[in-house]
Every structure is written in C-alpha cells, then in structure tokens.
Coordinates of C-alpha atoms in Angstrom, one line a residue:
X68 CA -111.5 -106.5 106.2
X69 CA -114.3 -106.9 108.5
X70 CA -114.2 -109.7 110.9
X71 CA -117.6 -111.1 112.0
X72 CA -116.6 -113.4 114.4
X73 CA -115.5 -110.0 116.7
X74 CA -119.1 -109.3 117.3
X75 CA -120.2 -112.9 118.2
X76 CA -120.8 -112.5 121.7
X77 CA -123.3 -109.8 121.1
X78 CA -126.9 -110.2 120.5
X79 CA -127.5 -108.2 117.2
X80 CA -130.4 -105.5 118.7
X81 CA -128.0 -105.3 122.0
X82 CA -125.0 -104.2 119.2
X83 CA -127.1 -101.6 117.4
X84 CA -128.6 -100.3 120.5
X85 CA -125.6 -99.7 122.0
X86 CA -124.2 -98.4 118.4
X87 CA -126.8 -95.3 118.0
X88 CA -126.5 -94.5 122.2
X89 CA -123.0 -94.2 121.6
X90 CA -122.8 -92.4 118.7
X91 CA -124.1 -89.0 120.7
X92 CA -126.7 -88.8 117.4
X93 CA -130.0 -86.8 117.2
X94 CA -131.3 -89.8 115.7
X95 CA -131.0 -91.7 119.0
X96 CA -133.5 -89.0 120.6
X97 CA -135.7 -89.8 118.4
X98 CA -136.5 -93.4 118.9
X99 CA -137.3 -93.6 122.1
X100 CA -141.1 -93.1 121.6
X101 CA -141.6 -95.7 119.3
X102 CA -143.2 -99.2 119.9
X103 CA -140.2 -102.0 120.3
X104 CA -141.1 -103.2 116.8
X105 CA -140.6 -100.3 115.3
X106 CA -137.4 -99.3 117.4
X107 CA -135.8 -102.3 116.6
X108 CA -135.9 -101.8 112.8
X109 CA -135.1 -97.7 112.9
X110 CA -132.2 -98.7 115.4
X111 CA -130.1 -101.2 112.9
X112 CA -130.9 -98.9 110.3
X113 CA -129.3 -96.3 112.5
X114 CA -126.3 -98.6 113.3
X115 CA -125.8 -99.8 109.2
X116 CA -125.6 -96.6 108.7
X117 CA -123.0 -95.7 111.2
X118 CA -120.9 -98.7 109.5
X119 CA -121.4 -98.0 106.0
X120 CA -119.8 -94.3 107.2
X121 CA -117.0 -95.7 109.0
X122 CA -115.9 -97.7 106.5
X123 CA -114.6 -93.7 104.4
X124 CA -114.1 -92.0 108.0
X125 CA -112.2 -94.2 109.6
X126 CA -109.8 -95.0 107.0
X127 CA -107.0 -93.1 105.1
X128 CA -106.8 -95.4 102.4
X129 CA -109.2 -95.3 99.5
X130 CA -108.6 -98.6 97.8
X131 CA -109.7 -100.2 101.7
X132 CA -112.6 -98.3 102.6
X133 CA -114.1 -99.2 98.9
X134 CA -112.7 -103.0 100.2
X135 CA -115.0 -102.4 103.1
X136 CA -117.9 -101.2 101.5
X137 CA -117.7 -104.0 99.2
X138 CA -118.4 -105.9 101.9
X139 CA -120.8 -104.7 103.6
X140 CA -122.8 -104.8 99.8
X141 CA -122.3 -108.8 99.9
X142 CA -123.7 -108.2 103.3
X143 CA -127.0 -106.4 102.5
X144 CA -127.5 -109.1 99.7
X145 CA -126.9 -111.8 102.7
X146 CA -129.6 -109.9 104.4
X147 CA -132.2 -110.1 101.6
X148 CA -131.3 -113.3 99.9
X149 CA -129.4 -115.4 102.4
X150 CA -127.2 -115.7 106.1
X151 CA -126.5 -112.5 107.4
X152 CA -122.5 -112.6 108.9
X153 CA -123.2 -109.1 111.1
X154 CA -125.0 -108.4 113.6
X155 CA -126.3 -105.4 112.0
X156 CA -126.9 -107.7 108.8
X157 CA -128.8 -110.3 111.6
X158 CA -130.9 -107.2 113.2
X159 CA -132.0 -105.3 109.7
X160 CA -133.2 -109.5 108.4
X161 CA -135.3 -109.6 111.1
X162 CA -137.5 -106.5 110.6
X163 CA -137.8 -107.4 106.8
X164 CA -140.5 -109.6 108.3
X165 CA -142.5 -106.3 109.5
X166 CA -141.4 -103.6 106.8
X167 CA -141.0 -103.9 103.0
X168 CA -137.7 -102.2 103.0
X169 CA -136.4 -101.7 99.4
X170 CA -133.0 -103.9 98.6
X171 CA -131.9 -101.2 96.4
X172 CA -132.2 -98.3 98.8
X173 CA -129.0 -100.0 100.6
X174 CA -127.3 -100.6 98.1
X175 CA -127.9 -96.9 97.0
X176 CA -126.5 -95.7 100.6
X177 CA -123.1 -97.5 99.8
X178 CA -123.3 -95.9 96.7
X179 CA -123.1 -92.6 98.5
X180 CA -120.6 -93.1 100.8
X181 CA -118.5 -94.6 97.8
X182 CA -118.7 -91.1 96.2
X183 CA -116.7 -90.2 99.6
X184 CA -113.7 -92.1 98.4
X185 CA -113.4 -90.3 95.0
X186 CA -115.0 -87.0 94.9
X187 CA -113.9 -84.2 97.4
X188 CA -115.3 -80.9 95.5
X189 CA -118.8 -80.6 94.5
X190 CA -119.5 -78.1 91.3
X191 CA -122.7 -77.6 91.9
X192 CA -125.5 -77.9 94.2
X193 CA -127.5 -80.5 91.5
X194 CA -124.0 -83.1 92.0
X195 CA -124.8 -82.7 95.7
X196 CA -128.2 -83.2 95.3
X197 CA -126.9 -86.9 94.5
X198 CA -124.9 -87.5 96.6
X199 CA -127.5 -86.1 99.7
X200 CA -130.1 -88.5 98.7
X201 CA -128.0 -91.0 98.3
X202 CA -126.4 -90.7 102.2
X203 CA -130.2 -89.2 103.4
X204 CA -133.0 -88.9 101.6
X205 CA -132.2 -92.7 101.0
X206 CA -132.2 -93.2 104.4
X207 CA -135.5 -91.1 104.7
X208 CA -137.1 -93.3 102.7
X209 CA -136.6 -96.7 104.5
X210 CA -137.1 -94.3 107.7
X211 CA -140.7 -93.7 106.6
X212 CA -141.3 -97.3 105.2
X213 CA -140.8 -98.2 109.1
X214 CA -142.5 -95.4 110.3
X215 CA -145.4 -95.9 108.7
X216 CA -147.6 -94.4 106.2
X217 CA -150.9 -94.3 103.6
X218 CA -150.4 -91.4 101.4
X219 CA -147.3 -91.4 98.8
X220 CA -146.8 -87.4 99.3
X221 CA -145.1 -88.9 102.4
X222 CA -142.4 -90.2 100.5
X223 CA -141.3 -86.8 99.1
X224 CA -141.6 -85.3 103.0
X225 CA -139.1 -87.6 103.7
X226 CA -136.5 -87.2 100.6
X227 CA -136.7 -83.5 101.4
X228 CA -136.0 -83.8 105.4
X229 CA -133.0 -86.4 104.4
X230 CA -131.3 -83.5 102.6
X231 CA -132.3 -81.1 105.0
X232 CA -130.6 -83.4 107.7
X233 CA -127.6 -83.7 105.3
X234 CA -127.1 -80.1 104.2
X235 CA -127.2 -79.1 108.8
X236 CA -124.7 -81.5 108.9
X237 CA -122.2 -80.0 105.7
X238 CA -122.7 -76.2 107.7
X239 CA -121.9 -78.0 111.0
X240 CA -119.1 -79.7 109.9
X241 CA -117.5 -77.7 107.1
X242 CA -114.3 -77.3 109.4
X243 CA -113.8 -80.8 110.4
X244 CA -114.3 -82.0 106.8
X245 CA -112.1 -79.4 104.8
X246 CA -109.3 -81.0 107.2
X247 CA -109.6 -84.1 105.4
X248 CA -109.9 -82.5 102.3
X249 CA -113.7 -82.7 101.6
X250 CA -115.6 -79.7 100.7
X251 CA -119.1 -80.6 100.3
X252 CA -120.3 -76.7 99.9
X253 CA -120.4 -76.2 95.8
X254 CA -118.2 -75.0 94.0
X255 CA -120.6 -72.4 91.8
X256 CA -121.4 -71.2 95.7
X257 CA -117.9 -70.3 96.9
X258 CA -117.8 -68.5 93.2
X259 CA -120.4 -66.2 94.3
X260 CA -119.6 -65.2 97.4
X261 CA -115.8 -64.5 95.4
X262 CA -114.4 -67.6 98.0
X263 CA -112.2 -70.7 96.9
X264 CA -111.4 -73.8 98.5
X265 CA -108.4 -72.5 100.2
X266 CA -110.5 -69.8 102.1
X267 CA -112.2 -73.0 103.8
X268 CA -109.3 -75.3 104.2
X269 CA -107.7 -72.0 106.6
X270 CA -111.0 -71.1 107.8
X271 CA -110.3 -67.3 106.9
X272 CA -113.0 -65.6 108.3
X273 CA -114.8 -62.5 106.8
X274 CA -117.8 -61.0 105.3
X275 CA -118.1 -63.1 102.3
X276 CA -117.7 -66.2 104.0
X277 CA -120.3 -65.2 106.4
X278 CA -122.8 -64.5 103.6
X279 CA -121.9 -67.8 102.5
X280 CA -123.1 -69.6 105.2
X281 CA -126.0 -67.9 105.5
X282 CA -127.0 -68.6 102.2
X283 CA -126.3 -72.1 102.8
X284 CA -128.4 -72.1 106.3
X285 CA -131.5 -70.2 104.0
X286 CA -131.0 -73.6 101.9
X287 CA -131.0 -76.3 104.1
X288 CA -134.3 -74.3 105.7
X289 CA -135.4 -74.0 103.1
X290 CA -135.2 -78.0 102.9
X291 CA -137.4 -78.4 106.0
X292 CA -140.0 -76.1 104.9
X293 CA -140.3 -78.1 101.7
X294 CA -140.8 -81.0 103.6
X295 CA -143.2 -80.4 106.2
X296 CA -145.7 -78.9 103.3
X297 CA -145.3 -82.3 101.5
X298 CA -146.0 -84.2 105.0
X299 CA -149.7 -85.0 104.7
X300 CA -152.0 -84.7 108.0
X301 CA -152.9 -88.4 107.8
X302 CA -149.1 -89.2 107.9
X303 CA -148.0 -86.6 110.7
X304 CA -148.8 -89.1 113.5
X305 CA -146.4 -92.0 112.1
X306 CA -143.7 -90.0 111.5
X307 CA -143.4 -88.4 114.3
X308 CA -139.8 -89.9 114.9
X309 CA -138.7 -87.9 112.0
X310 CA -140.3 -84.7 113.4
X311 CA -138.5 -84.7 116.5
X312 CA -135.5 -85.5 114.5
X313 CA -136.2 -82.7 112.5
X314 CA -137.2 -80.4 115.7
X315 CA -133.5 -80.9 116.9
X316 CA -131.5 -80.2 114.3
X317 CA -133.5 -77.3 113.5
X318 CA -132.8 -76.4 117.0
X319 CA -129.3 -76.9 116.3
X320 CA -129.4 -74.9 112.5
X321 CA -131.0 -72.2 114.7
X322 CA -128.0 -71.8 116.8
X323 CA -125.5 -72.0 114.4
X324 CA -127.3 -69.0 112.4
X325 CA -126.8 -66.9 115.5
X326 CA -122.4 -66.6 114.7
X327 CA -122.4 -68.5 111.7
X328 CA -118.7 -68.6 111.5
X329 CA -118.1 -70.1 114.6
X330 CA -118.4 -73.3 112.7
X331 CA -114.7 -72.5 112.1
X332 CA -114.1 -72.5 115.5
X333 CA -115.9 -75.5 117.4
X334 CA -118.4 -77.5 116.0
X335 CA -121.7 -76.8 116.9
X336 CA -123.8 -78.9 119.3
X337 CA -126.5 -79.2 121.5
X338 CA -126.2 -81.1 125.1
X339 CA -127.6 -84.3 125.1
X340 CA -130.2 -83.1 128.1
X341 CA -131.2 -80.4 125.3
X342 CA -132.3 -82.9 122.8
X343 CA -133.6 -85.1 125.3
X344 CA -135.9 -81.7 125.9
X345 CA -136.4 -80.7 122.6
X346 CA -137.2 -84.8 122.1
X347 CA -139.9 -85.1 125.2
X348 CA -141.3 -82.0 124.1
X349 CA -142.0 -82.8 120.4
X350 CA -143.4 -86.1 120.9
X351 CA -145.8 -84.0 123.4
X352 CA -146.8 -81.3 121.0
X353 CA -147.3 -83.9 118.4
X354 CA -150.0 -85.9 120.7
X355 CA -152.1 -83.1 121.8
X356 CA -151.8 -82.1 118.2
X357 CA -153.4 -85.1 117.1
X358 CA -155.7 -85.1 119.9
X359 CA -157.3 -81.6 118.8
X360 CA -157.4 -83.0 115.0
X361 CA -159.5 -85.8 116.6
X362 CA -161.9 -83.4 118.1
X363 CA -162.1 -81.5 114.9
X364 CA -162.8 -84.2 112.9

C-alpha cells in the first residue's frame, strides 16, 4: 500500500516537477513554455498520471495494483472533497482553485489503467477505443481545461490527439508490452494481416507484420489529422503545449515509419536535445503564426 508519510519531506510541486523531468517524457518538453500557473497544474497532472500507471507496471500482482489504484481513487476524492495524503493529491487541490477540472475525468483514468489488470487482448479497435480515452483522451481533456479555451470543438481536438498520443505509444512499445503479455494491437487487425498473438510475443518478422504496422502508423495519423481539423483558430494559441506535444511524437511516428519493424528490435526514441529542438521550435512557429493571424485580422 502506498505510504504517504515517504514523501513528507518534499514540497508537492518540487515532487511532481522532479516526477515528469525524470520520467524522460515528451510531455515534459512541452511545459516549459507555459506561465507558472499553468505549469504547475499540467505538471501534477503529468505526475498523477505517472502513479496511477505504476500502480499496473510496476507490479506483478493483479489483486495489488487494483489495491493500489483503489487508493489512489480515495485519494482523488480527498482532492475534491477533503485532505489530500500525497503530494501529487496536495499539488492537483491547489490548481482546482484556477481550473474546473472534472472529478470524474480521474476517476475515469483509474478506470483505464484498471482495464490493465484484466484485459491483455483487445478484439477490436472500438474496445480500444475505450480503453485509449480512458488512459488519453481523458487526460486530453483536463489538459485542455488547463490550457485554456472558448470554443467546445476544442474539446474533440483534444480527445482525438489523446488517442493519437496513445495509439504512437502501442506501435512504439508493442515489443516491451507483448513481454508482459499485453497486446494492445486488435485482435480483428492481426486477423487481417493473417498474424496471431504468438507472431508478436517472438517478434517474427516478415511482410505481413510489416503491413501491420503500417496500417496501424496510417491510424494513429490518421488520429492527428483528425485532431488538428477539430482545433479551432481561436483555440490554437492556448493549446499550444499540446501542439508541441503533438509535433514530437509525430516526429517520433515519423521515424518509426522509416523500418517499422525495428520496433521489435529497440524501442524507438528521440534524444532529449531533439525534443528540446522540436519543442523550441514549435512554440516559435506557433508565435509568429499567431502574429501573422494578428496582422490579417
């Protein structure tokens, strides 16, 4: 069970800072241009986040990650409704003076990482659909709340870049996952490409299971073009954080389309000086985007 009392000595925005740096996450790369207001709250989003997924990855045993995750769902009601015991729970309390983040949207991410402790095979790419706005296009959501925003289309921008997120991260880390026996590529999808679980488990390379990658890589961007028509012009300013998120993990999608089966062989990554790049250069494009769209205007 989770002992609160280990984190005591920490100040809670010094634990969830230091939680997303060390993580090695695009996410990270992507608050740095954001006001310390707004930082604050994306950052122990960030670090919930990171707990909530702990809680299946780092352990073995089913029965005590769904122990943990109870937990940490007495914790976000702590959070909304009374004295927060971590400092994650203390960090996330104090931005729900500045942003009306939805109660229910946490308790919706547990939901998705509970699905980690019971299902392991998806049959089709609607029962992923679940389970990827559950662990994303949740967490798009409350992203966007902090981000800021005026027009509702905004909302659907950011469901659709959560899955996006979440379907890079399946192609990225088919191999690691199919190691613990999780195969998050549907079922219906192996089918097609005349592939079975066992081809992924031994990462048996060939033509088919080529093809089925790319086809997966065509969904996810397909995921980010979805989302960027939804993102309305008003909007593109405030959620700029999610656009440089979404710049470096297309940037990484990108390179992973290049030998898409060396997923099978190292998992796919970009330095952290690259995203720092890809990060610096985003937020740039973005401002003298919005500067010409002032001129326009």
């Amino acid at each position: 069970m989770i002992n609160p009392l280990k984190f005591a000595h920490m100040k809670p925005d010094d634990y969830c800072q230091e939680r997303a740096a060390n993580s090695g996450s695009s996410f990270y790369y992507s608050f740095l241009f954001l006001p310390p207001e707004k930082r604050q709250a994306i950052t122990a989003l960030y670090a919930f986040c990171r707990e909530v997924d702990d809680c299946v990855d780092e352990c073995s045993d089913p029965a005590l990650a769904r122990q943990k995750l109870d937990w940490w769902r007495t914790e976000v009601e702590r959070v909304f409704h009374g004295k927060p015991q971590h400092p994650v729970g203390t960090a996330l309390a104090d931005s729900l003076g500045h942003f009306a983040l939805d109660e229910a949207h946490f308790h919706a991410i547990i939901d998705g990482m509970l699905m980690d402790t019971t299902q392991h095979r998806y049959a089709s790419f609607d029962e992923l659909s679940l389970y990827c706005y559950r662990v994303a296009g949740v967490v798009g959501l409350l992203a966007a709340e902090i981000f800021g925003y005026q027009d509702p289309h905004t909302l659907d921008y950011a469901k659709h870049l959560g899955t996006a997120f979440q379907l890079t991260n399946i192609i990225r880390d088919v191999h690691e996952d199919a190691r613990r026996d999780r195969i998050y590529l549907p079922q219906e999808d192996l089918q097609r490409f005349g592939l079975n679980d066992q081809d992924i488990i031994d990462a048996r390379v060939s033509d088919a299971m080529q093809q089925m990658l790319t086809y997966q890589i065509q969904r996810a961007q397909d995921f980010y073009r979805l989302a960027f028509a939804a993102l309305p012009e008003a909007d593109r300013h405030s959620q700029r954080s999610g656009i440089i998120m979404a710049a470096i993990y297309q940037r990484l999608l990108k390179q992973i389309s290049k030998q898409p089966l060396m997923v099978f062989r190292q998992r796919a990554s970009l330095s952290p000086l690259r995203k720092l790049w890809i990060a610096w250069s985003t937020h740039r494009g973005e401002n003298r985007r919005q500067r010409q769209s002032a001129r326009h205007a």
